[in-house]
mmCIF file of C-alpha atoms and ligand atoms in Angstrom:
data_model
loop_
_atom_site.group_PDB
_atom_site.id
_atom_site.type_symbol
_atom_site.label_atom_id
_atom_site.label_comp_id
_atom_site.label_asym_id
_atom_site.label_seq_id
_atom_site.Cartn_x
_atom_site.Cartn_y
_atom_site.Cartn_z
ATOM 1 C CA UNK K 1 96.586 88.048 65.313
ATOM 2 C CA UNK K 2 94.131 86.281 67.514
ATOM 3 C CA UNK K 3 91.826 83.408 66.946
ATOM 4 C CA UNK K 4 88.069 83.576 66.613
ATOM 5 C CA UNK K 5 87.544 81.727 69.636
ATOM 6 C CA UNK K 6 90.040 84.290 71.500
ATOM 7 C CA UNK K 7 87.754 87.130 70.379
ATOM 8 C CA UNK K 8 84.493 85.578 71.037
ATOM 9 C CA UNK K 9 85.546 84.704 74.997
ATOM 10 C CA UNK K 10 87.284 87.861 75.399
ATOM 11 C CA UNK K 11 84.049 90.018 74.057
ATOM 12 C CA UNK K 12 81.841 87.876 75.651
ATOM 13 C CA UNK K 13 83.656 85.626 78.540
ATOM 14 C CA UNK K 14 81.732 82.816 80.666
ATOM 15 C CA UNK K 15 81.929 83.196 84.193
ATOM 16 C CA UNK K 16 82.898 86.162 85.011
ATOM 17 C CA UNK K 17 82.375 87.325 88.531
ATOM 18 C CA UNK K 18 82.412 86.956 92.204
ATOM 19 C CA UNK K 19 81.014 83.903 94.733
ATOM 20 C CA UNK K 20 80.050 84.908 97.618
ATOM 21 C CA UNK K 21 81.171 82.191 100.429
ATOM 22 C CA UNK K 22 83.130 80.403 97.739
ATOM 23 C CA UNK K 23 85.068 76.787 98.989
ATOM 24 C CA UNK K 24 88.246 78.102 97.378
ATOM 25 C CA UNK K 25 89.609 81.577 96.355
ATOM 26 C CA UNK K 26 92.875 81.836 94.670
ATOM 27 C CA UNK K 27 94.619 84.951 93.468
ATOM 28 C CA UNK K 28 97.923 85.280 91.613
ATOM 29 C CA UNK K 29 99.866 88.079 89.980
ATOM 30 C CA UNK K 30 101.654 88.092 86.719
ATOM 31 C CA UNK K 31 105.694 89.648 87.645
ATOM 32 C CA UNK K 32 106.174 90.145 84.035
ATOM 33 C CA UNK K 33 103.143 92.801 83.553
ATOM 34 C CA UNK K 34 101.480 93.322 86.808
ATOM 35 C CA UNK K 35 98.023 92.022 86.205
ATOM 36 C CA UNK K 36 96.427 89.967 88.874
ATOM 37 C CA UNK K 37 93.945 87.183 88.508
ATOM 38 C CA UNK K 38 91.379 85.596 91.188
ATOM 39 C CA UNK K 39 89.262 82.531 90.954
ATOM 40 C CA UNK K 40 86.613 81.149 92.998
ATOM 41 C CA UNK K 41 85.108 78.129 93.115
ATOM 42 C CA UNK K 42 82.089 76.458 94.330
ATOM 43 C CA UNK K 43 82.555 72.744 95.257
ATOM 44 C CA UNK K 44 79.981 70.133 96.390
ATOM 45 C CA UNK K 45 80.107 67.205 98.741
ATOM 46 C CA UNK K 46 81.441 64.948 96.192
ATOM 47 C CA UNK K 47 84.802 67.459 95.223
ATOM 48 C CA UNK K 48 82.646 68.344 92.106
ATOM 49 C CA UNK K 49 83.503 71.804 90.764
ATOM 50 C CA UNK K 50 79.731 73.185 90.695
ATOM 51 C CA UNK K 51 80.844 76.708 89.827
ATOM 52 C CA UNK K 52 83.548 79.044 89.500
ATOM 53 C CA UNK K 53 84.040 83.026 88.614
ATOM 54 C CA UNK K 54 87.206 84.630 87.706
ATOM 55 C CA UNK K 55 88.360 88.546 87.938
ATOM 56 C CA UNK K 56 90.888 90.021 86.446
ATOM 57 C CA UNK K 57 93.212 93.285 85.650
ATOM 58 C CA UNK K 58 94.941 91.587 82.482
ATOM 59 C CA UNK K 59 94.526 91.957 78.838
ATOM 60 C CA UNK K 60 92.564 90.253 76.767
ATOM 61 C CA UNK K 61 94.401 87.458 76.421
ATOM 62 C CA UNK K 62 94.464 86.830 80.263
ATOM 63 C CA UNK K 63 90.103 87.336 79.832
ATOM 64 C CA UNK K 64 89.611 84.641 77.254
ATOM 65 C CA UNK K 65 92.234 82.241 78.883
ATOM 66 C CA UNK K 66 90.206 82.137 82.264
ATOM 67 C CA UNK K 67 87.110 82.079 80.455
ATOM 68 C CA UNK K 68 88.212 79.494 78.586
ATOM 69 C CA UNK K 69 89.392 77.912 81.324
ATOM 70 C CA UNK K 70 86.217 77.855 83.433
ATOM 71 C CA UNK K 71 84.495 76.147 81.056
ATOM 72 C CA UNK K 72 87.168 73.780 81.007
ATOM 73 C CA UNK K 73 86.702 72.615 84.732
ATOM 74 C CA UNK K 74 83.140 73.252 86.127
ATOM 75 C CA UNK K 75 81.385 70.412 86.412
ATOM 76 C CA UNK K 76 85.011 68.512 87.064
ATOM 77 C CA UNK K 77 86.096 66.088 90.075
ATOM 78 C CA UNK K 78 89.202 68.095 91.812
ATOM 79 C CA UNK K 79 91.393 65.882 90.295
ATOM 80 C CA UNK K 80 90.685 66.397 87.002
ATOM 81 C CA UNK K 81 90.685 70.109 87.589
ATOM 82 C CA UNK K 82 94.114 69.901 89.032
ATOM 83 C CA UNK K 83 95.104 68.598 85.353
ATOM 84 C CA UNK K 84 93.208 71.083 83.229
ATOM 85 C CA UNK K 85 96.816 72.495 81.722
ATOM 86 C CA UNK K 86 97.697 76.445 80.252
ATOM 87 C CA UNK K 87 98.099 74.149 77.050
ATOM 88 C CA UNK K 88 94.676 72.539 76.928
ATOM 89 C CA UNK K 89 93.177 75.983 77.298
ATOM 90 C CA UNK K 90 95.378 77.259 74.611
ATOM 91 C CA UNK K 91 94.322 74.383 72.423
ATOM 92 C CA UNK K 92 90.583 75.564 73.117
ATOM 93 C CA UNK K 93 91.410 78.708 71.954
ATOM 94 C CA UNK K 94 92.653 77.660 69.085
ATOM 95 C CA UNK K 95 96.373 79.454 70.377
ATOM 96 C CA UNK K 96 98.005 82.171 71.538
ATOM 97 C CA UNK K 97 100.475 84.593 69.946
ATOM 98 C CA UNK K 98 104.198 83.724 71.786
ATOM 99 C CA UNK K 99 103.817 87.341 73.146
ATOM 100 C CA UNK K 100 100.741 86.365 75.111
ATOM 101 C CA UNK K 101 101.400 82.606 76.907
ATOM 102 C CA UNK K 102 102.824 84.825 80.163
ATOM 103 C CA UNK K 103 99.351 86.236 80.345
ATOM 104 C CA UNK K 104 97.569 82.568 79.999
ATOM 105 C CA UNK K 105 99.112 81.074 82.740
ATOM 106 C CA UNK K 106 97.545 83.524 84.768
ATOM 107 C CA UNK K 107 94.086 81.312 84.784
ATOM 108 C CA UNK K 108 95.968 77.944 85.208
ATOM 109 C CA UNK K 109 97.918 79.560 88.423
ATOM 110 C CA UNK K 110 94.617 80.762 89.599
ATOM 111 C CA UNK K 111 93.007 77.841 89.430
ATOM 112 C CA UNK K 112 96.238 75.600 90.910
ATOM 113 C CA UNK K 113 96.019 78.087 94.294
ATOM 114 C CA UNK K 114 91.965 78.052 94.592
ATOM 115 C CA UNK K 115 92.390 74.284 94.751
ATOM 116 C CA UNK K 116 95.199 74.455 97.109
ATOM 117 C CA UNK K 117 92.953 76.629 99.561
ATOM 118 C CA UNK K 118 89.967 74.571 99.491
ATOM 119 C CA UNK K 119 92.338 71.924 100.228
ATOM 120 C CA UNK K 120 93.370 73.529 103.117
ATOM 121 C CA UNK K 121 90.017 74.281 104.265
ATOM 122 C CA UNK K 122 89.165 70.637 104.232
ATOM 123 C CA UNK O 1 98.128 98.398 93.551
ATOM 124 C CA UNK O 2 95.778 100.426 92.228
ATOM 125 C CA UNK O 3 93.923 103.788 93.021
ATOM 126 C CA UNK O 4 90.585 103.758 93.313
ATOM 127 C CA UNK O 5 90.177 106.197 90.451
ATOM 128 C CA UNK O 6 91.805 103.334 88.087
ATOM 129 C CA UNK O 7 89.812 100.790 89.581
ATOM 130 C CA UNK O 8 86.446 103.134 88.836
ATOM 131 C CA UNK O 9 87.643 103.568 85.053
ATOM 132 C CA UNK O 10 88.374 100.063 84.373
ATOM 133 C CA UNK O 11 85.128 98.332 85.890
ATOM 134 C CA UNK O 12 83.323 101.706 84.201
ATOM 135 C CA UNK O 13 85.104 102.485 80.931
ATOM 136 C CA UNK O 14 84.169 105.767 79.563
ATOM 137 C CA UNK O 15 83.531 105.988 75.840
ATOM 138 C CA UNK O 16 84.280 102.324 75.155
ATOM 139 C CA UNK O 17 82.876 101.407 71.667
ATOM 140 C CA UNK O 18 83.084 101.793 68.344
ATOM 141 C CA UNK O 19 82.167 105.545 65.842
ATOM 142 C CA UNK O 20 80.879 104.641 62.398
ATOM 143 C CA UNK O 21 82.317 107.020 59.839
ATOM 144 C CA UNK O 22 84.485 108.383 62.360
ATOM 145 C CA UNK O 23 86.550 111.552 61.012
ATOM 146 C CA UNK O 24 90.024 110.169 62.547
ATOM 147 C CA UNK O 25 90.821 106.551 63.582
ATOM 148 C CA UNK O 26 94.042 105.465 65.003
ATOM 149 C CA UNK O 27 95.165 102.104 65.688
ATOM 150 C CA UNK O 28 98.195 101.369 67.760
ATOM 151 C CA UNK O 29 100.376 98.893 68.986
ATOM 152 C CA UNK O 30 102.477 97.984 71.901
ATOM 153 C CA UNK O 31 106.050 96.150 70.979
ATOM 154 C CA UNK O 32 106.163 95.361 75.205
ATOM 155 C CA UNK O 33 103.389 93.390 75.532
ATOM 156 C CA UNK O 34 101.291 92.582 72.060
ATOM 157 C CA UNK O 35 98.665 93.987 72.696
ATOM 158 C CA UNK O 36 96.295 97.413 70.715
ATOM 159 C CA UNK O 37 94.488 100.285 70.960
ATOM 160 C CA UNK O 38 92.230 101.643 68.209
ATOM 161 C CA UNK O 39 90.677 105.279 69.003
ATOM 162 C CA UNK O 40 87.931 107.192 67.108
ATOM 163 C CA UNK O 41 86.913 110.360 66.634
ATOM 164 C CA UNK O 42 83.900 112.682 65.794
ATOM 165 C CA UNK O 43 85.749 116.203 64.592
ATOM 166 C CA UNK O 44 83.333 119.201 63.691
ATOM 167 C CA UNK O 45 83.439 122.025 61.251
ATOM 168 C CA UNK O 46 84.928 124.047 64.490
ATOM 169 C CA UNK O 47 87.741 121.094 64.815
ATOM 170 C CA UNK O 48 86.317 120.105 67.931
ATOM 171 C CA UNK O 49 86.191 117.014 69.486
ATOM 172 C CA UNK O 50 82.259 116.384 69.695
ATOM 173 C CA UNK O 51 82.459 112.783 70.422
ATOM 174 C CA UNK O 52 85.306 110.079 70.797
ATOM 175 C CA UNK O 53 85.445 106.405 71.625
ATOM 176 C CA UNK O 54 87.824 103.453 71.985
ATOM 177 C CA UNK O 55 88.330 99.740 71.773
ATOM 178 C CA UNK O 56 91.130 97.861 72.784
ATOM 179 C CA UNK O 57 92.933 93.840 73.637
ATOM 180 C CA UNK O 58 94.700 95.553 76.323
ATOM 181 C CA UNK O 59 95.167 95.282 80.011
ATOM 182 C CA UNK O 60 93.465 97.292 83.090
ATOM 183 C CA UNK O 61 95.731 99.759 83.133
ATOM 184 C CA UNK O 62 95.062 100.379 79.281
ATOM 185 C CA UNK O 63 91.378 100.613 79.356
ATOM 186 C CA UNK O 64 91.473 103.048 82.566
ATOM 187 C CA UNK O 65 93.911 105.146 80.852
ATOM 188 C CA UNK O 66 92.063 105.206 77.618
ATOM 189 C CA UNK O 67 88.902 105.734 79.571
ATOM 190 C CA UNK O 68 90.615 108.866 81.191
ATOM 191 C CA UNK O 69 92.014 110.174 78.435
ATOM 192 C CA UNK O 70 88.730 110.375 75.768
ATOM 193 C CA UNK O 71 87.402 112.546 78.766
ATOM 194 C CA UNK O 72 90.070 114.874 78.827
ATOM 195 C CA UNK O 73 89.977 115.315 74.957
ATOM 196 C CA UNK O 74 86.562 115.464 74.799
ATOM 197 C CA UNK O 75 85.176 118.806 73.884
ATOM 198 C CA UNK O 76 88.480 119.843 73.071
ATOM 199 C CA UNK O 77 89.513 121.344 69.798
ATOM 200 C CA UNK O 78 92.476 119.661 68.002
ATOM 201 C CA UNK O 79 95.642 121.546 69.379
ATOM 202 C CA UNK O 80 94.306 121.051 72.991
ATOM 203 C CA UNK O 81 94.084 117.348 72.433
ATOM 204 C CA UNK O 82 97.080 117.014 70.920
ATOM 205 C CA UNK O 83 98.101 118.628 74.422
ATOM 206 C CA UNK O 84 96.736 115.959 75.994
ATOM 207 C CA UNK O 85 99.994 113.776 77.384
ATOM 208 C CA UNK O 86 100.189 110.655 78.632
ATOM 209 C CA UNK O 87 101.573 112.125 82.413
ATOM 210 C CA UNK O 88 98.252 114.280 82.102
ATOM 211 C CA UNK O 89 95.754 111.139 81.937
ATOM 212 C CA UNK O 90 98.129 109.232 84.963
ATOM 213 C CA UNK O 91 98.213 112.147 87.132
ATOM 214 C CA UNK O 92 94.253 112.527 86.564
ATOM 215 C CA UNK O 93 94.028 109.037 87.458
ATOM 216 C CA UNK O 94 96.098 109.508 90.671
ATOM 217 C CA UNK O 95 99.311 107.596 89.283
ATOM 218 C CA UNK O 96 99.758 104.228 87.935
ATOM 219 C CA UNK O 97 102.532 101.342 89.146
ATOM 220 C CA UNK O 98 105.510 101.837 87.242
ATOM 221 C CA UNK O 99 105.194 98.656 85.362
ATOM 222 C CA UNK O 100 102.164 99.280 84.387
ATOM 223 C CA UNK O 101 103.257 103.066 82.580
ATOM 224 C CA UNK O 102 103.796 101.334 79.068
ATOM 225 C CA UNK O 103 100.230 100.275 79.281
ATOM 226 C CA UNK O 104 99.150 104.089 79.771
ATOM 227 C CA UNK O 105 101.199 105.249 76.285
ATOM 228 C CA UNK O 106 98.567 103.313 73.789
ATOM 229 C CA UNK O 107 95.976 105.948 74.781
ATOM 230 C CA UNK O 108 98.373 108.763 73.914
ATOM 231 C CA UNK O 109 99.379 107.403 70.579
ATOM 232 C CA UNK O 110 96.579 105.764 69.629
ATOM 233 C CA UNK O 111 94.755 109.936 70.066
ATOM 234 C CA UNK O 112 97.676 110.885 67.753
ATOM 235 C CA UNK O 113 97.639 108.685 65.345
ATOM 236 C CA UNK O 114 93.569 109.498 65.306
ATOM 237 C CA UNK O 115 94.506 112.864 64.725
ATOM 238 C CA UNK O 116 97.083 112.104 62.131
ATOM 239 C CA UNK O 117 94.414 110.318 60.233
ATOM 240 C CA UNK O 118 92.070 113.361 60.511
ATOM 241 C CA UNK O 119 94.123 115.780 59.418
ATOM 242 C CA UNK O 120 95.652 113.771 56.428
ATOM 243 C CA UNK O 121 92.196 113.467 55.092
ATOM 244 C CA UNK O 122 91.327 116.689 55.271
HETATM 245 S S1 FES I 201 99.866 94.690 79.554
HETATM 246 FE FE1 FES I 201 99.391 95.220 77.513
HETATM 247 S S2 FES I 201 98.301 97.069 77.714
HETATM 248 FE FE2 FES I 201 98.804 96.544 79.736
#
C-alpha cells in the first residue's frame, strides 16, 4: 500500500522538531480529519532556508510528507520554497494512495503559512 | 483540541513495537481514512495477557488510543479484554474530538481481531 520511501521517512523522518526563536512558524489543520501540522523555519540574511522542523498529530502519511518535504526546501532561496508543490513531494515519495493526498497537503500548507509569517515579520 | 492525557500518550506511546511469536496478532483497517492497526499479544497458560504491543500508519488520535488501550488489557485475562470497549479507552483518556472517534475504533478491533487469532489457533 505504501512506497518504500513512505515507510522509511515515516519510521525514521528528517527534521522533526521544534526551533526555538524560529523566523517563521506556520500551523494549519486538516477539516477533513482533524490533524494539525506546524513548521518552523530558520532563515538567514540572504532568505536562505537554513533549517526547518515540523510537528504533527496526523498519520503517517502526513509524517513522511513533511519529512519529505523538509528535505525538499532547506537549504532553498524563499522563492524556490514557495514552489516546492504537494506533487513534487509526492513524486519523492514515490506516491500516495488517493485516500491519503488530504493528509499531504498538510506539509505544503504548512510550509505556504510559515513563509507568509516570516514575510510579515520582515 | 486535545487533553493533555492524549497529548502524553501520543508523544509517549505505551507498548509501541513489535512481539515475535506473538500468540494472537490482529491487523485492522480503517475504510474512513486508509490507514492500520496491527496489535500483538503474549497469552499465558492462565489466558492472561502477560505482554501486548502495537504498531500502526495511523494518526495521533490512533496511537494515543492504542497506547491507552494495551494498558487497560494488560494483565487482563481474555474475557476482561474482550471487555475492553472503545468508550472505555476515550473516557480513560479524558474524551477525544468527535472527528477524531473513528480513529479510536482501530485499537478496539485491532484487540479483537488479536484475540480472534488466538483463540482460532488454539
Ligand atoms: S486519521 Fe486515520 S487513524 Fe486517525
Amino acid at each position: 500500500m505504501y512506497s518504500e520511501k513512505v515507510m522509511d521517512h515515516f519510521q525514521h523522518p528528517r527534521n522533526m522538531g521544534e526551533i526555538e526563536g524560529a523566523s517563521g512558524v506556520g500551523t494549519v489543520g486538516n477539516a477533513k480529519c482533524g490533524d494539525i501540522m506546524r513548521i518552523y523555519l530558520d532563515i538567514d540574511e540572504n532568505q536562505i532556508i537554513r533549517d526547518v522542523k515540523f510537528k504533527t498529530f496526523g498519520c503517517g502519511a502526513a509524517v513522511a510528507t513533511s519529512s519529505m518535504a523538509t528535505e525538499l526546501v532547506k537549504g532553498k532561496n524563499i522563492q524556490e520554497a514557495m514552489q516546492v508543490t504537494n506533487k513534487a513531494v509526492m513524486e519523492a515519495l514515490n506516491g500516495l494512495p488517493p485516500v491519503k493526498v488530504h493528509c499531504s497537503l498538510l506539509a505544503e500548507e504548512a510550509i505556504h503559512a510559515a513563509l507568509w509569517d516570516y514575510a510579515q515579520k520582515n
